[in-house]
Amino acid sequence: MNFKAILLACLIISVGQLSMGLVFPSLPWIAKDFAVSHEQVQILVSIYLLGFGPSQFIYGPISDALGRKKVLLIGLMIAMLGLLMIIFLSHSFTGMVLGRFLQGLGTGCCAVLARASTRDNFSGAELPVAMSYIAMVASITPLLAPVLGGFINFHFGWTMVFISLLGYLAVVWGIVALRFQETLDQLSPLPSPKKVLLQYRELLSSRYFMSFASIGWLNFSLMITTISLMPFIMQNQIGMTSDKYAMWALIPALGMLAGTSICNRVRPLIGSKKLLLCTPVLHVAAALWLFFCPLDPLYLMLGQLLMILGNSIALPCVQAMVMQPYKKQAGAAAAMSGGGQMVVSSIISMGLVNLGLSQAWHLSLIIIVFAVITLINVLRGFATQEAMQ
């Protein structure tokens, strides 16, 4: 296998997830500095997702025509402009919101092109293995990012979090410019808006695609909702500082490592269907734990560990299955899968915050609902003709 291509794809996809997760521990501090509420400061997460998600629908078809590298470099430049706006307008909450949207708009290219370039380079039995590495980085980065972000925020302030992100993006841009080799064999004219819409309509009307894509959407939404809520529970309700929270956040991050390792080792032995059926079981166990456990850091993190373990088993499987049949439409399939994931995450996270989600037992009820939906989608997806083939 071409591990250099996998490593580059992992580096690229980490940009979008790191840009999101690194900010979470700083949210309570930003809220205090600007004298805004918990609900209002969450817009810095939601507005990023609203730029990050829909932009992927544009990057995918354009990269299918013009190539991956050119589109990737342009998108990273847009993200760096957004970070510069945040840094220089850090005295204005409105300026930060606009900068976060621009940052999300630029980093949307990373999620699409990491998966599309991986589909260009790999096929057959190699594709699920390659996609599992991509999924592992895409899933574990939002968990490790709060750990790093908590330390930076505690020792240097939340402005340094965005300065650090700018430096990371500049390094990635340089590596892509020098090391990334174009993976698209044949370039073509830009597709018309009508053709793009027809491609997306075909994907949305596919029971196979929608079943497995929605599993990834809901599992990622659940993970984002949890890791954005936990800093407020740990810091506001328990009175923990951001650097101490960062240390506790390592516990669920271990669940992500364990889950992806289980996926790589067990999936070839028992198959994707049986492995995916483990996810709702783990989620129900996590929900029951969080519902009955006391308000203690160790108990809360163990409950999150169970939930993340289920997520990390599901995400690599469904991402490989979503991409497998779409060799010629890799960009469009990656865009619909990744873009839909971010749009759904944004809508769900905003909706749950507005409903007043603030307690661990509230989260447990949400996990139960998502577990039932995941089970239905697994059974529905594997009943399609594409899955049987």
Tab-separated table of C-alpha atoms in Angstrom:
chain	number	residue	atom	x	y	z
A	1	MET	CA	0.000	0.000	0.000
A	2	ASN	CA	1.047	3.581	-0.700
A	3	PHE	CA	1.414	4.785	2.886
A	4	LYS	CA	2.783	8.137	1.752
A	5	ALA	CA	-0.574	8.885	0.112
A	6	ILE	CA	-2.401	7.770	3.268
A	7	LEU	CA	-0.191	9.962	5.457
A	8	LEU	CA	-0.823	13.025	3.275
A	9	ALA	CA	-4.566	12.362	3.286
A	10	CYS	CA	-4.513	12.039	7.094
A	11	LEU	CA	-2.637	15.334	7.380
A	12	ILE	CA	-5.130	17.062	5.090
A	13	ILE	CA	-8.247	15.806	6.853
A	14	SER	CA	-6.848	16.724	10.264
A	15	VAL	CA	-7.050	20.421	9.329
A	16	GLY	CA	-10.828	20.649	9.378
A	17	GLN	CA	-11.289	18.591	12.520
A	18	LEU	CA	-8.479	20.348	14.418
A	19	SER	CA	-9.921	23.735	13.444
A	20	MET	CA	-13.158	22.716	15.114
A	21	GLY	CA	-12.046	20.811	18.217
A	22	LEU	CA	-9.169	23.033	19.318
A	23	VAL	CA	-11.636	25.833	20.141
A	24	PHE	CA	-14.021	23.884	22.420
A	25	PRO	CA	-12.170	24.391	25.762
A	26	SER	CA	-11.927	28.138	25.046
A	27	LEU	CA	-15.680	28.651	24.636
A	28	PRO	CA	-16.431	29.352	28.333
A	29	TRP	CA	-13.557	31.871	28.430
A	30	ILE	CA	-14.630	33.577	25.207
A	31	ALA	CA	-18.175	33.812	26.614
A	32	LYS	CA	-16.852	35.530	29.759
A	33	ASP	CA	-14.630	37.972	27.842
A	34	PHE	CA	-17.445	39.065	25.544
A	35	ALA	CA	-20.178	38.778	28.226
A	36	VAL	CA	-22.307	36.448	26.088
A	37	SER	CA	-24.310	33.397	27.138
A	38	HIS	CA	-23.494	29.714	26.708
A	39	GLU	CA	-25.995	29.507	23.848
A	40	GLN	CA	-24.583	32.585	22.088
A	41	VAL	CA	-20.922	31.492	22.182
A	42	GLN	CA	-21.892	28.124	20.667
A	43	ILE	CA	-22.427	29.990	17.405
A	44	LEU	CA	-18.640	29.886	16.949
A	45	VAL	CA	-19.018	26.110	16.539
A	46	SER	CA	-22.236	26.164	14.525
A	47	ILE	CA	-21.148	28.899	12.108
A	48	TYR	CA	-17.905	27.029	11.420
A	49	LEU	CA	-19.868	23.884	10.580
A	50	LEU	CA	-22.226	25.862	8.339
A	51	GLY	CA	-19.222	27.051	6.309
A	52	PHE	CA	-17.369	23.752	6.519
A	53	GLY	CA	-20.289	21.557	5.475
A	54	PRO	CA	-22.003	23.211	2.483
A	55	SER	CA	-18.692	24.270	0.902
A	56	GLN	CA	-17.881	20.603	0.398
A	57	PHE	CA	-20.739	20.318	-2.084
A	58	ILE	CA	-18.854	22.811	-4.269
A	59	TYR	CA	-15.322	21.490	-3.758
A	60	GLY	CA	-16.239	17.894	-4.681
A	61	PRO	CA	-17.493	18.325	-8.272
A	62	ILE	CA	-14.931	21.082	-8.984
A	63	SER	CA	-12.088	18.788	-7.915
A	64	ASP	CA	-13.516	16.002	-10.114
A	65	ALA	CA	-12.966	18.367	-13.042
A	66	LEU	CA	-9.919	20.518	-12.206
A	67	GLY	CA	-7.942	18.128	-9.999
A	68	ARG	CA	-7.432	17.745	-6.268
A	69	LYS	CA	-4.235	19.729	-5.639
A	70	LYS	CA	-5.238	23.072	-7.130
A	71	VAL	CA	-8.592	23.147	-5.317
A	72	LEU	CA	-6.945	22.082	-2.067
A	73	LEU	CA	-4.389	24.921	-2.114
A	74	ILE	CA	-7.088	27.530	-2.812
A	75	GLY	CA	-9.301	26.234	-0.003
A	76	LEU	CA	-6.468	26.328	2.531
A	77	MET	CA	-5.706	29.944	1.585
A	78	ILE	CA	-9.350	30.895	2.230
A	79	ALA	CA	-9.150	29.227	5.669
A	80	MET	CA	-5.981	31.158	6.535
A	81	LEU	CA	-7.709	34.418	5.590
A	82	GLY	CA	-10.522	33.542	7.998
A	83	LEU	CA	-8.049	32.915	10.812
A	84	LEU	CA	-6.312	36.236	10.130
A	85	MET	CA	-9.713	37.947	10.430
A	86	ILE	CA	-10.325	36.247	13.794
A	87	ILE	CA	-6.891	37.229	15.120
A	88	PHE	CA	-7.035	40.876	14.053
A	89	LEU	CA	-10.716	41.284	15.018
A	90	SER	CA	-10.429	39.388	18.315
A	91	HIS	CA	-11.934	42.406	20.122
A	92	SER	CA	-15.188	41.999	18.165
A	93	PHE	CA	-17.447	38.973	18.654
A	94	THR	CA	-19.146	39.674	15.316
A	95	GLY	CA	-15.749	39.761	13.606
A	96	MET	CA	-14.885	36.409	15.158
A	97	VAL	CA	-18.133	34.889	13.918
A	98	LEU	CA	-17.457	36.090	10.364
A	99	GLY	CA	-13.884	34.823	10.541
A	100	ARG	CA	-15.040	31.403	11.748
A	101	PHE	CA	-17.453	31.149	8.832
A	102	LEU	CA	-14.680	32.005	6.356
A	103	GLN	CA	-12.363	29.536	8.090
A	104	GLY	CA	-14.969	26.787	7.752
A	105	LEU	CA	-15.606	27.740	4.146
A	106	GLY	CA	-11.926	27.167	3.348
A	107	THR	CA	-11.267	24.024	5.362
A	108	GLY	CA	-14.264	22.303	3.765
A	109	CYS	CA	-11.956	21.318	0.912
A	110	CYS	CA	-9.861	19.161	3.252
A	111	ALA	CA	-12.592	16.688	4.201
A	112	VAL	CA	-13.614	16.176	0.570
A	113	LEU	CA	-10.207	15.934	-1.042
A	114	ALA	CA	-8.648	13.684	1.586
A	115	ARG	CA	-11.330	11.060	0.908
A	116	ALA	CA	-11.519	11.654	-2.855
A	117	SER	CA	-7.744	11.394	-3.332
A	118	THR	CA	-7.756	8.211	-1.238
A	119	ARG	CA	-10.458	6.748	-3.508
A	120	ASP	CA	-8.303	7.760	-6.508
A	121	ASN	CA	-5.303	5.875	-5.123
A	122	PHE	CA	-6.951	2.753	-3.706
A	123	SER	CA	-9.613	0.246	-4.682
A	124	GLY	CA	-10.808	-3.236	-3.801
A	125	ALA	CA	-9.677	-4.648	-0.458
A	126	GLU	CA	-7.144	-1.837	0.030
A	127	LEU	CA	-9.806	0.892	0.098
A	128	PRO	CA	-11.443	-0.021	3.450
A	129	VAL	CA	-8.003	-0.246	5.062
A	130	ALA	CA	-6.938	3.145	3.675
A	131	MET	CA	-10.273	4.727	4.615
A	132	SER	CA	-9.989	3.360	8.139
A	133	TYR	CA	-6.837	5.429	8.662
A	134	ILE	CA	-8.589	8.515	7.277
A	135	ALA	CA	-11.615	7.876	9.476
A	136	MET	CA	-9.406	7.329	12.506
A	137	VAL	CA	-7.696	10.699	12.080
A	138	ALA	CA	-10.997	12.423	11.252
A	139	SER	CA	-12.565	10.988	14.382
A	140	ILE	CA	-9.739	11.164	16.885
A	141	THR	CA	-8.606	14.701	16.015
A	142	PRO	CA	-11.773	16.324	17.467
A	143	LEU	CA	-11.107	14.365	20.668
A	144	LEU	CA	-7.401	15.130	20.979
A	145	ALA	CA	-7.852	18.736	19.853
A	146	PRO	CA	-9.614	19.814	23.091
A	147	VAL	CA	-6.698	18.366	25.058
A	148	LEU	CA	-4.216	20.539	23.175
A	149	GLY	CA	-6.619	23.474	23.052
A	150	GLY	CA	-7.168	23.317	26.807
A	151	PHE	CA	-3.455	23.626	27.514
A	152	ILE	CA	-2.982	26.486	25.048
A	153	ASN	CA	-5.998	28.348	26.417
A	154	PHE	CA	-4.925	27.929	30.045
A	155	HIS	CA	-1.310	29.014	29.581
A	156	PHE	CA	-1.516	31.526	26.698
A	157	GLY	CA	-5.166	32.578	26.305
A	158	TRP	CA	-7.750	31.788	23.679
A	159	THR	CA	-6.260	34.141	21.056
A	160	MET	CA	-3.187	31.890	20.882
A	161	VAL	CA	-5.469	28.981	19.954
A	162	PHE	CA	-6.306	30.690	16.650
A	163	ILE	CA	-2.688	31.786	16.107
A	164	SER	CA	-1.614	28.145	16.537
A	165	LEU	CA	-4.214	27.052	14.004
A	166	LEU	CA	-2.914	29.603	11.503
A	167	GLY	CA	0.623	28.257	11.897
A	168	TYR	CA	-0.571	24.673	11.421
A	169	LEU	CA	-2.478	25.541	8.242
A	170	ALA	CA	0.555	27.363	6.839
A	171	VAL	CA	2.685	24.246	7.377
A	172	VAL	CA	0.075	21.987	5.748
A	173	TRP	CA	-0.215	24.364	2.765
A	174	GLY	CA	3.554	24.156	2.245
A	175	ILE	CA	3.581	20.338	2.468
A	176	VAL	CA	0.712	20.039	-0.003
A	177	ALA	CA	2.382	22.444	-2.427
A	178	LEU	CA	5.651	20.488	-2.350
A	179	ARG	CA	4.659	16.863	-1.748
A	180	PHE	CA	1.100	16.260	-2.893
A	181	GLN	CA	0.927	14.570	-6.298
A	182	GLU	CA	-2.218	15.048	-8.367
A	183	THR	CA	-4.323	11.871	-8.097
A	184	LEU	CA	-6.892	12.592	-10.808
A	185	ASP	CA	-5.939	10.853	-14.061
A	186	GLN	CA	-7.942	12.989	-16.458
A	187	LEU	CA	-9.082	16.605	-16.119
A	188	SER	CA	-12.334	17.856	-17.633
A	189	PRO	CA	-14.334	21.084	-18.007
A	190	LEU	CA	-16.198	22.373	-14.986
A	191	PRO	CA	-19.595	20.653	-14.651
A	192	SER	CA	-22.715	22.727	-15.066
A	193	PRO	CA	-24.843	23.389	-11.973
A	194	LYS	CA	-27.529	21.161	-13.488
A	195	LYS	CA	-25.123	18.241	-13.835
A	196	VAL	CA	-23.895	18.702	-10.258
A	197	LEU	CA	-27.448	18.723	-8.938
A	198	LEU	CA	-28.231	15.565	-10.905
A	199	GLN	CA	-25.223	13.821	-9.350
A	200	TYR	CA	-26.336	14.777	-5.865
A	201	ARG	CA	-29.941	13.822	-6.561
A	202	GLU	CA	-28.776	10.383	-7.671
A	203	LEU	CA	-26.828	9.923	-4.448
A	204	LEU	CA	-29.676	11.182	-2.265
A	205	SER	CA	-32.137	8.825	-3.984
A	206	SER	CA	-29.867	5.807	-3.409
A	207	ARG	CA	-31.047	3.750	-0.435
A	208	TYR	CA	-27.557	2.249	-0.175
A	209	PHE	CA	-25.793	5.609	-0.028
A	210	MET	CA	-28.280	7.253	2.318
A	211	SER	CA	-28.368	4.338	4.754
A	212	PHE	CA	-24.619	4.251	5.320
A	213	ALA	CA	-24.024	7.982	4.946
A	214	SER	CA	-26.665	8.769	7.569
A	215	ILE	CA	-24.990	6.386	10.030
A	216	GLY	CA	-21.839	8.487	9.715
A	217	TRP	CA	-23.801	11.746	9.928
A	218	LEU	CA	-25.621	10.822	13.123
A	219	ASN	CA	-22.604	9.261	14.836
A	220	PHE	CA	-20.475	12.313	14.104
A	221	SER	CA	-23.298	14.616	15.261
A	222	LEU	CA	-23.477	12.713	18.522
A	223	MET	CA	-19.731	12.994	19.040
A	224	ILE	CA	-19.655	16.735	18.286
A	225	THR	CA	-22.624	17.413	20.572
A	226	THR	CA	-20.952	15.506	23.393
A	227	ILE	CA	-17.504	17.093	23.186
A	228	SER	CA	-19.002	20.580	22.905
A	229	LEU	CA	-21.227	19.994	25.959
A	230	MET	CA	-18.648	18.321	28.212
A	231	PRO	CA	-16.437	21.416	28.762
A	232	PHE	CA	-19.438	23.269	30.211
A	233	ILE	CA	-20.415	20.349	32.465
A	234	MET	CA	-16.836	19.852	33.687
A	235	GLN	CA	-15.867	23.522	34.022
A	236	ASN	CA	-19.135	25.201	35.055
A	237	GLN	CA	-20.908	22.476	37.030
A	238	ILE	CA	-17.855	20.779	38.569
A	239	GLY	CA	-15.577	23.851	38.641
A	240	MET	CA	-12.691	22.367	36.674
A	241	THR	CA	-10.076	24.510	34.883
A	242	SER	CA	-9.528	24.072	31.148
A	243	ASP	CA	-6.115	22.424	31.546
A	244	LYS	CA	-7.510	19.829	33.986
A	245	TYR	CA	-10.412	19.156	31.634
A	246	ALA	CA	-7.860	18.596	28.864
A	247	MET	CA	-6.298	15.784	30.892
A	248	TRP	CA	-9.651	14.122	31.576
A	249	ALA	CA	-10.523	14.370	27.868
A	250	LEU	CA	-7.718	11.890	27.136
A	251	ILE	CA	-9.929	9.070	28.459
A	252	PRO	CA	-12.538	9.150	25.642
A	253	ALA	CA	-9.711	9.743	23.139
A	254	LEU	CA	-8.383	6.312	24.110
A	255	GLY	CA	-11.784	4.915	23.159
A	256	MET	CA	-11.317	6.262	19.642
A	257	LEU	CA	-7.926	4.579	19.306
A	258	ALA	CA	-9.354	1.312	20.614
A	259	GLY	CA	-12.382	1.471	18.323
A	260	THR	CA	-10.441	2.078	15.122
A	261	SER	CA	-7.995	-0.671	16.054
A	262	ILE	CA	-10.899	-3.068	16.641
A	263	CYS	CA	-12.401	-2.054	13.301
A	264	ASN	CA	-9.184	-2.783	11.385
A	265	ARG	CA	-8.608	-6.136	13.068
A	266	VAL	CA	-12.125	-7.507	13.509
A	267	ARG	CA	-13.914	-6.304	10.360
A	268	PRO	CA	-12.088	-8.756	8.025
A	269	LEU	CA	-13.030	-11.619	10.374
A	270	ILE	CA	-16.726	-10.992	11.054
A	271	GLY	CA	-17.699	-8.560	8.295
A	272	SER	CA	-18.931	-4.984	8.335
A	273	LYS	CA	-22.550	-5.777	9.202
A	274	LYS	CA	-21.862	-7.621	12.461
A	275	LEU	CA	-19.291	-5.021	13.440
A	276	LEU	CA	-21.694	-2.145	12.781
A	277	LEU	CA	-24.358	-3.822	14.912
A	278	CYS	CA	-21.997	-3.428	17.885
A	279	THR	CA	-22.374	0.365	17.694
A	280	PRO	CA	-26.001	0.671	18.921
A	281	VAL	CA	-25.246	-1.844	21.684
A	282	LEU	CA	-22.330	0.252	22.951
A	283	HIS	CA	-24.406	3.431	22.656
A	284	VAL	CA	-27.228	2.007	24.743
A	285	ALA	CA	-24.688	0.973	27.393
A	286	ALA	CA	-23.201	4.497	27.350
A	287	ALA	CA	-26.655	6.073	27.654
A	288	LEU	CA	-27.587	3.970	30.680
A	289	TRP	CA	-24.250	4.753	32.317
A	290	LEU	CA	-24.585	8.527	31.821
A	291	PHE	CA	-28.195	8.488	33.013
A	292	PHE	CA	-27.428	6.841	36.363
A	293	CYS	CA	-23.816	7.875	37.077
A	294	PRO	CA	-22.984	10.636	39.611
A	295	LEU	CA	-21.664	14.041	38.541
A	296	ASP	CA	-18.022	13.028	38.795
A	297	PRO	CA	-15.267	13.507	36.172
A	298	LEU	CA	-14.231	9.841	36.074
A	299	TYR	CA	-17.786	8.538	35.678
A	300	LEU	CA	-18.638	11.121	33.010
A	301	MET	CA	-15.514	10.342	30.984
A	302	LEU	CA	-16.116	6.580	31.201
A	303	GLY	CA	-19.613	7.091	29.826
A	304	GLN	CA	-18.205	9.175	27.003
A	305	LEU	CA	-15.576	6.480	26.440
A	306	LEU	CA	-18.281	3.875	25.755
A	307	MET	CA	-20.066	6.200	23.358
A	308	ILE	CA	-16.877	7.111	21.478
A	309	LEU	CA	-15.944	3.434	21.216
A	310	GLY	CA	-19.196	2.819	19.344
A	311	ASN	CA	-18.611	5.832	17.100
A	312	SER	CA	-15.063	4.809	16.231
A	313	ILE	CA	-16.191	1.332	15.210
A	314	ALA	CA	-18.924	2.693	12.953
A	315	LEU	CA	-17.244	5.610	11.177
A	316	PRO	CA	-14.429	3.762	9.320
A	317	CYS	CA	-16.842	1.055	8.139
A	318	VAL	CA	-19.498	3.369	6.775
A	319	GLN	CA	-17.031	5.764	5.123
A	320	ALA	CA	-15.426	2.917	3.178
A	321	MET	CA	-18.817	1.532	2.155
A	322	VAL	CA	-20.072	4.952	1.077
A	323	MET	CA	-17.074	5.484	-1.247
A	324	GLN	CA	-16.669	1.944	-2.615
A	325	PRO	CA	-19.104	2.038	-5.602
A	326	TYR	CA	-18.222	5.583	-6.769
A	327	LYS	CA	-14.839	5.490	-8.496
A	328	LYS	CA	-15.743	8.050	-11.197
A	329	GLN	CA	-17.721	10.255	-8.819
A	330	ALA	CA	-15.335	10.136	-5.873
A	331	GLY	CA	-15.417	13.905	-5.368
A	332	ALA	CA	-19.204	14.139	-5.466
A	333	ALA	CA	-19.653	11.109	-3.173
A	334	ALA	CA	-17.071	12.439	-0.710
A	335	ALA	CA	-18.718	15.870	-0.807
A	336	MET	CA	-22.197	14.529	-0.146
A	337	SER	CA	-20.945	12.254	2.611
A	338	GLY	CA	-18.695	14.819	4.313
A	339	GLY	CA	-20.834	17.868	3.598
A	340	GLY	CA	-23.967	16.164	4.798
A	341	GLN	CA	-22.124	15.100	7.930
A	342	MET	CA	-21.223	18.681	8.782
A	343	VAL	CA	-24.607	20.181	7.871
A	344	VAL	CA	-26.444	17.591	9.947
A	345	SER	CA	-23.969	18.073	12.829
A	346	SER	CA	-24.485	21.815	12.738
A	347	ILE	CA	-28.274	21.586	12.694
A	348	ILE	CA	-28.420	18.943	15.432
A	349	SER	CA	-25.916	20.692	17.717
A	350	MET	CA	-27.738	24.039	17.387
A	351	GLY	CA	-31.097	22.376	17.897
A	352	LEU	CA	-30.024	20.494	21.014
A	353	VAL	CA	-28.414	23.587	22.551
A	354	ASN	CA	-31.583	25.586	21.913
A	355	LEU	CA	-33.598	22.815	23.563
A	356	GLY	CA	-31.544	23.368	26.705
A	357	LEU	CA	-29.240	20.335	26.570
A	358	SER	CA	-26.988	20.913	29.576
A	359	GLN	CA	-26.976	17.783	31.784
A	360	ALA	CA	-25.406	14.353	31.374
A	361	TRP	CA	-28.786	12.616	31.625
A	362	HIS	CA	-30.100	14.833	28.801
A	363	LEU	CA	-27.282	13.481	26.649
A	364	SER	CA	-28.164	9.893	27.546
A	365	LEU	CA	-31.672	10.296	26.112
A	366	ILE	CA	-30.231	11.648	22.859
A	367	ILE	CA	-27.827	8.687	22.636
A	368	ILE	CA	-30.728	6.230	22.972
A	369	VAL	CA	-32.614	7.852	20.091
A	370	PHE	CA	-29.522	7.848	17.870
A	371	ALA	CA	-28.806	4.193	18.699
A	372	VAL	CA	-32.245	3.149	17.461
A	373	ILE	CA	-31.830	5.130	14.230
A	374	THR	CA	-28.365	3.615	13.671
A	375	LEU	CA	-29.736	0.089	14.078
A	376	ILE	CA	-32.488	0.767	11.533
A	377	ASN	CA	-30.013	2.176	9.014
A	378	VAL	CA	-27.604	-0.760	9.368
A	379	LEU	CA	-30.360	-3.276	8.663
A	380	ARG	CA	-31.756	-1.133	5.829
A	381	GLY	CA	-28.377	-0.563	4.166
A	382	PHE	CA	-27.294	-4.194	4.112
A	383	ALA	CA	-30.640	-5.204	2.593
A	384	THR	CA	-29.859	-3.260	-0.612
A	385	GLN	CA	-28.623	-4.879	-3.801
A	386	GLU	CA	-25.345	-2.904	-3.767
A	387	ALA	CA	-24.439	-4.194	-0.314
A	388	MET	CA	-25.246	-7.779	-1.259
A	389	GLN	CA	-22.965	-7.522	-4.289
